[in-house]
PDB file of C-alpha atoms in Angstrom:
ATOM      1  CA  GLN A   1       4.211  -5.304 -17.216  1.00 74.00           C
ATOM      2  CA  ALA A   2       5.770  -5.703 -13.758  1.00 76.00           C
ATOM      3  CA  LEU A   3       3.151  -8.310 -12.799  1.00 75.00           C
ATOM      4  CA  ALA A   4       3.737 -10.211 -16.028  1.00 74.00           C
ATOM      5  CA  LYS A   5       7.498 -10.241 -15.345  1.00 77.00           C
ATOM      6  CA  GLY A   6       6.952 -11.553 -11.816  1.00 77.00           C
ATOM      7  CA  GLU A   7       8.479  -8.512 -10.130  1.00 80.00           C
ATOM      8  CA  GLN A   8       7.661  -7.908  -6.477  1.00 83.00           C
ATOM      9  CA  ILE A   9       4.896  -5.346  -6.149  1.00 83.00           C
ATOM     10  CA  ASN A  10       4.764  -3.209  -3.019  1.00 86.00           C
ATOM     11  CA  THR A  11       1.565  -1.644  -1.720  1.00 86.00           C
ATOM     12  CA  THR A  12       1.111   1.092   0.816  1.00 86.00           C
ATOM     13  CA  MET A  13      -2.042   2.664   2.125  1.00 86.00           C
ATOM     14  CA  ASP A  14      -3.258   5.043   4.762  1.00 86.00           C
ATOM     15  CA  GLY A  15      -6.622   6.262   5.956  1.00 86.00           C
ATOM     16  CA  SER A  16      -7.976   9.068   8.071  1.00 86.00           C
ATOM     17  CA  LYS A  17     -11.140  10.575   9.483  1.00 84.00           C
ATOM     18  CA  ILE A  18     -11.805  14.299   9.708  1.00 80.00           C
ATOM     19  CA  ASP A  19     -13.965  16.204  12.180  1.00 77.00           C
ATOM     20  CA  THR A  20     -17.017  16.216   9.872  1.00 78.00           C
ATOM     21  CA  GLY A  21     -17.142  12.407  10.131  1.00 77.00           C
ATOM     22  CA  GLU A  22     -15.943  11.800   6.582  1.00 82.00           C
ATOM     23  CA  ALA A  23     -13.157   9.290   6.083  1.00 85.00           C
ATOM     24  CA  SER A  24     -10.844   8.582   3.171  1.00 86.00           C
ATOM     25  CA  ALA A  25      -8.173   6.105   2.216  1.00 87.00           C
ATOM     26  CA  GLY A  26      -5.209   6.539  -0.070  1.00 87.00           C
ATOM     27  CA  TRP A  27      -3.290   3.664  -1.624  1.00 86.00           C
ATOM     28  CA  LEU A  28      -0.486   3.074  -4.078  1.00 85.00           C
ATOM     29  CA  PHE A  29       1.256   0.236  -5.892  1.00 86.00           C
ATOM     30  CA  TRP A  30       4.987   0.696  -6.361  1.00 84.00           C
ATOM     31  CA  LEU A  31       8.206  -1.046  -7.351  1.00 85.00           C
ATOM     32  CA  CYS A  32      11.538  -0.824  -5.600  1.00 80.00           C
ATOM     33  CA  GLU A  33      13.886  -1.268  -8.544  1.00 70.00           C
ATOM     34  CA  THR A  34      17.120  -0.673  -6.677  1.00 63.00           C
ATOM     35  CA  PRO A  35      17.402  -1.519  -2.993  1.00 54.00           C
ATOM     36  CA  VAL A  36      18.166   1.479  -0.835  1.00 48.00           C
ATOM     37  CA  ASN A  37      20.037   0.815   2.394  1.00 50.00           C
ATOM     38  CA  GLU A  38      19.032   3.658   4.684  1.00 47.00           C
ATOM     39  CA  ASN A  39      21.883   2.791   7.073  1.00 48.00           C
ATOM     40  CA  ASP A  40      24.554   2.892   4.346  1.00 46.00           C
ATOM     41  CA  ASN A  41      25.517   6.531   4.531  1.00 45.00           C
ATOM     42  CA  ASP A  42      29.202   7.371   4.231  1.00 47.00           C
ATOM     43  CA  THR A  43      28.818  11.073   5.055  1.00 46.00           C
ATOM     44  CA  GLY A  44      26.832  10.627   8.240  1.00 48.00           C
ATOM     45  CA  ASP A  45      24.418  13.324   7.037  1.00 50.00           C
ATOM     46  CA  ASP A  46      20.813  12.075   6.885  1.00 49.00           C
ATOM     47  CA  ASP A  47      19.982  14.682   4.222  1.00 53.00           C
ATOM     48  CA  ASP A  48      22.214  12.834   1.725  1.00 52.00           C
ATOM     49  CA  VAL A  49      20.037   9.673   1.769  1.00 48.00           C
ATOM     50  CA  ASP A  50      17.511   9.602  -1.075  1.00 55.00           C
ATOM     51  CA  LEU A  51      14.675   7.439   0.273  1.00 54.00           C
ATOM     52  CA  VAL A  52      12.823   7.427  -3.061  1.00 58.00           C
ATOM     53  CA  ALA A  53      15.755   6.483  -5.313  1.00 65.00           C
ATOM     54  CA  GLY A  54      14.839   3.564  -7.540  1.00 73.00           C
ATOM     55  CA  ARG A  55      11.166   3.569  -6.591  1.00 79.00           C
ATOM     56  CA  THR A  56       8.482   3.772  -9.258  1.00 82.00           C
ATOM     57  CA  CYS A  57       4.827   4.468  -8.525  1.00 83.00           C
ATOM     58  CA  LEU A  58       2.660   2.229 -10.702  1.00 84.00           C
ATOM     59  CA  MET A  59      -0.741   3.607  -9.729  1.00 83.00           C
ATOM     60  CA  CYS A  60      -2.364   5.396  -6.831  1.00 84.00           C
ATOM     61  CA  ARG A  61      -5.705   6.813  -5.804  1.00 87.00           C
ATOM     62  CA  THR A  62      -7.665   8.292  -2.925  1.00 86.00           C
ATOM     63  CA  ILE A  63     -11.142   6.994  -2.160  1.00 83.00           C
ATOM     64  CA  LEU A  64     -13.912   7.882   0.274  1.00 81.00           C
ATOM     65  CA  ALA A  65     -14.461   5.305   2.992  1.00 77.00           C
ATOM     66  CA  ASP A  66     -18.101   4.297   2.944  1.00 71.00           C
ATOM     67  CA  GLY A  67     -20.121   4.202   6.135  1.00 64.00           C
ATOM     68  CA  GLN A  68     -22.249   6.243   8.461  1.00 64.00           C
ATOM     69  CA  PHE A  69     -20.407   9.371   9.528  1.00 59.00           C
ATOM     70  CA  ALA A  70     -20.815   8.600  13.228  1.00 66.00           C
ATOM     71  CA  ASN A  71     -19.242   5.167  12.741  1.00 71.00           C
ATOM     72  CA  ASN A  72     -16.315   6.183  10.518  1.00 76.00           C
ATOM     73  CA  THR A  73     -12.912   5.746  12.100  1.00 80.00           C
ATOM     74  CA  SER A  74      -9.325   5.910  10.927  1.00 81.00           C
ATOM     75  CA  PHE A  75      -9.235   2.116  11.348  1.00 82.00           C
ATOM     76  CA  ARG A  76     -12.245   1.707   9.036  1.00 83.00           C
ATOM     77  CA  ALA A  77     -10.691   4.030   6.435  1.00 85.00           C
ATOM     78  CA  LYS A  78      -7.423   2.071   6.483  1.00 86.00           C
ATOM     79  CA  ALA A  79      -9.343  -1.199   6.220  1.00 85.00           C
ATOM     80  CA  MET A  80     -11.162   0.144   3.139  1.00 85.00           C
ATOM     81  CA  GLY A  81      -7.795   0.989   1.596  1.00 86.00           C
ATOM     82  CA  LYS A  82      -6.499  -2.497   2.385  1.00 86.00           C
ATOM     83  CA  LEU A  83      -9.584  -4.139   0.907  1.00 86.00           C
ATOM     84  CA  THR A  84      -9.306  -1.978  -2.210  1.00 87.00           C
ATOM     85  CA  ILE A  85      -5.658  -2.960  -2.692  1.00 87.00           C
ATOM     86  CA  THR A  86      -6.491  -6.654  -2.345  1.00 86.00           C
ATOM     87  CA  ILE A  87      -9.365  -6.495  -4.842  1.00 88.00           C
ATOM     88  CA  LEU A  88      -7.369  -4.460  -7.366  1.00 88.00           C
ATOM     89  CA  LEU A  89      -4.385  -6.773  -7.153  1.00 86.00           C
ATOM     90  CA  GLN A  90      -6.573  -9.827  -7.780  1.00 87.00           C
ATOM     91  CA  CYS A  91      -8.294  -8.071 -10.702  1.00 90.00           C
ATOM     92  CA  LEU A  92      -4.913  -7.193 -12.218  1.00 86.00           C
ATOM     93  CA  TYR A  93      -3.715 -10.797 -11.993  1.00 85.00           C
ATOM     94  CA  ASP A  94      -7.017 -12.027 -13.475  1.00 90.00           C
ATOM     95  CA  PHE A  95      -6.738  -9.500 -16.315  1.00 89.00           C
ATOM     96  CA  ILE A  96      -3.262 -10.660 -17.350  1.00 84.00           C
ATOM     97  CA  GLY A  97      -4.194 -14.319 -16.809  1.00 89.00           C
ATOM     98  CA  ARG A  98      -1.494 -15.056 -14.252  1.00 83.00           C
ATOM     99  CA  THR A  99      -1.281 -16.479 -10.778  1.00 82.00           C
ATOM    100  CA  PRO A 100       0.905 -14.586  -8.301  1.00 79.00           C
ATOM    101  CA  THR A 101       4.310 -16.266  -8.045  1.00 78.00           C
ATOM    102  CA  ILE A 102       5.938 -13.824  -5.644  1.00 79.00           C
ATOM    103  CA  LEU A 103       4.610 -12.299  -2.441  1.00 79.00           C
ATOM    104  CA  THR A 104       3.302  -8.740  -2.503  1.00 81.00           C
ATOM    105  CA  LEU A 105       4.716  -6.561   0.264  1.00 79.00           C
ATOM    106  CA  HIS A 106       1.916  -4.634   1.999  1.00 79.00           C
ATOM    107  CA  THR A 107       2.703  -1.826   4.440  1.00 80.00           C
ATOM    108  CA  CYS A 108       0.357  -0.149   6.883  1.00 82.00           C
ATOM    109  CA  ASP A 109       0.916   2.053   9.935  1.00 84.00           C
ATOM    110  CA  ASN A 110      -1.999   0.631  11.945  1.00 82.00           C
ATOM    111  CA  GLN A 111      -0.860  -2.362  13.998  1.00 83.00           C
ATOM    112  CA  ALA A 112      -4.422  -3.310  14.997  1.00 83.00           C
ATOM    113  CA  LEU A 113      -5.364  -3.647  11.313  1.00 83.00           C
ATOM    114  CA  VAL A 114      -2.203  -5.629  10.567  1.00 79.00           C
ATOM    115  CA  LYS A 115      -3.020  -8.063  13.394  1.00 82.00           C
ATOM    116  CA  ARG A 116      -6.616  -8.449  12.255  1.00 81.00           C
ATOM    117  CA  VAL A 117      -5.626  -9.107   8.616  1.00 78.00           C
ATOM    118  CA  ASN A 118      -2.931 -11.575   9.675  1.00 74.00           C
ATOM    119  CA  ASN A 119      -5.524 -13.540  11.678  1.00 77.00           C
ATOM    120  CA  ILE A 120      -7.774 -14.046   8.648  1.00 70.00           C
TER     121      ILE A 120
END
């Protein structure tokens, strides 16, 4: 419904590798229905700021990052999450028969991945 209305969709993902060589990626699609200004705090107490107020999780999942255990890295896991988000978003737009009219905000904590994706 949010895609059909043209609301801005936010995506976030993370990935990790554990000592056994397995890697996984987690991702979520969410809406920020009411902007939260983290710096707008009258009391000066950081505990009073609700960082999730007005945010709605649309869908989320954790997946295994495919690859040979010796070659799995946190970077590869995050890249799998990013690829999954991109494919799912396109499939959702195809399913509802719409073309994206507003940018999707993607967040990632791996600057090397961000640079690589931005260069594509």
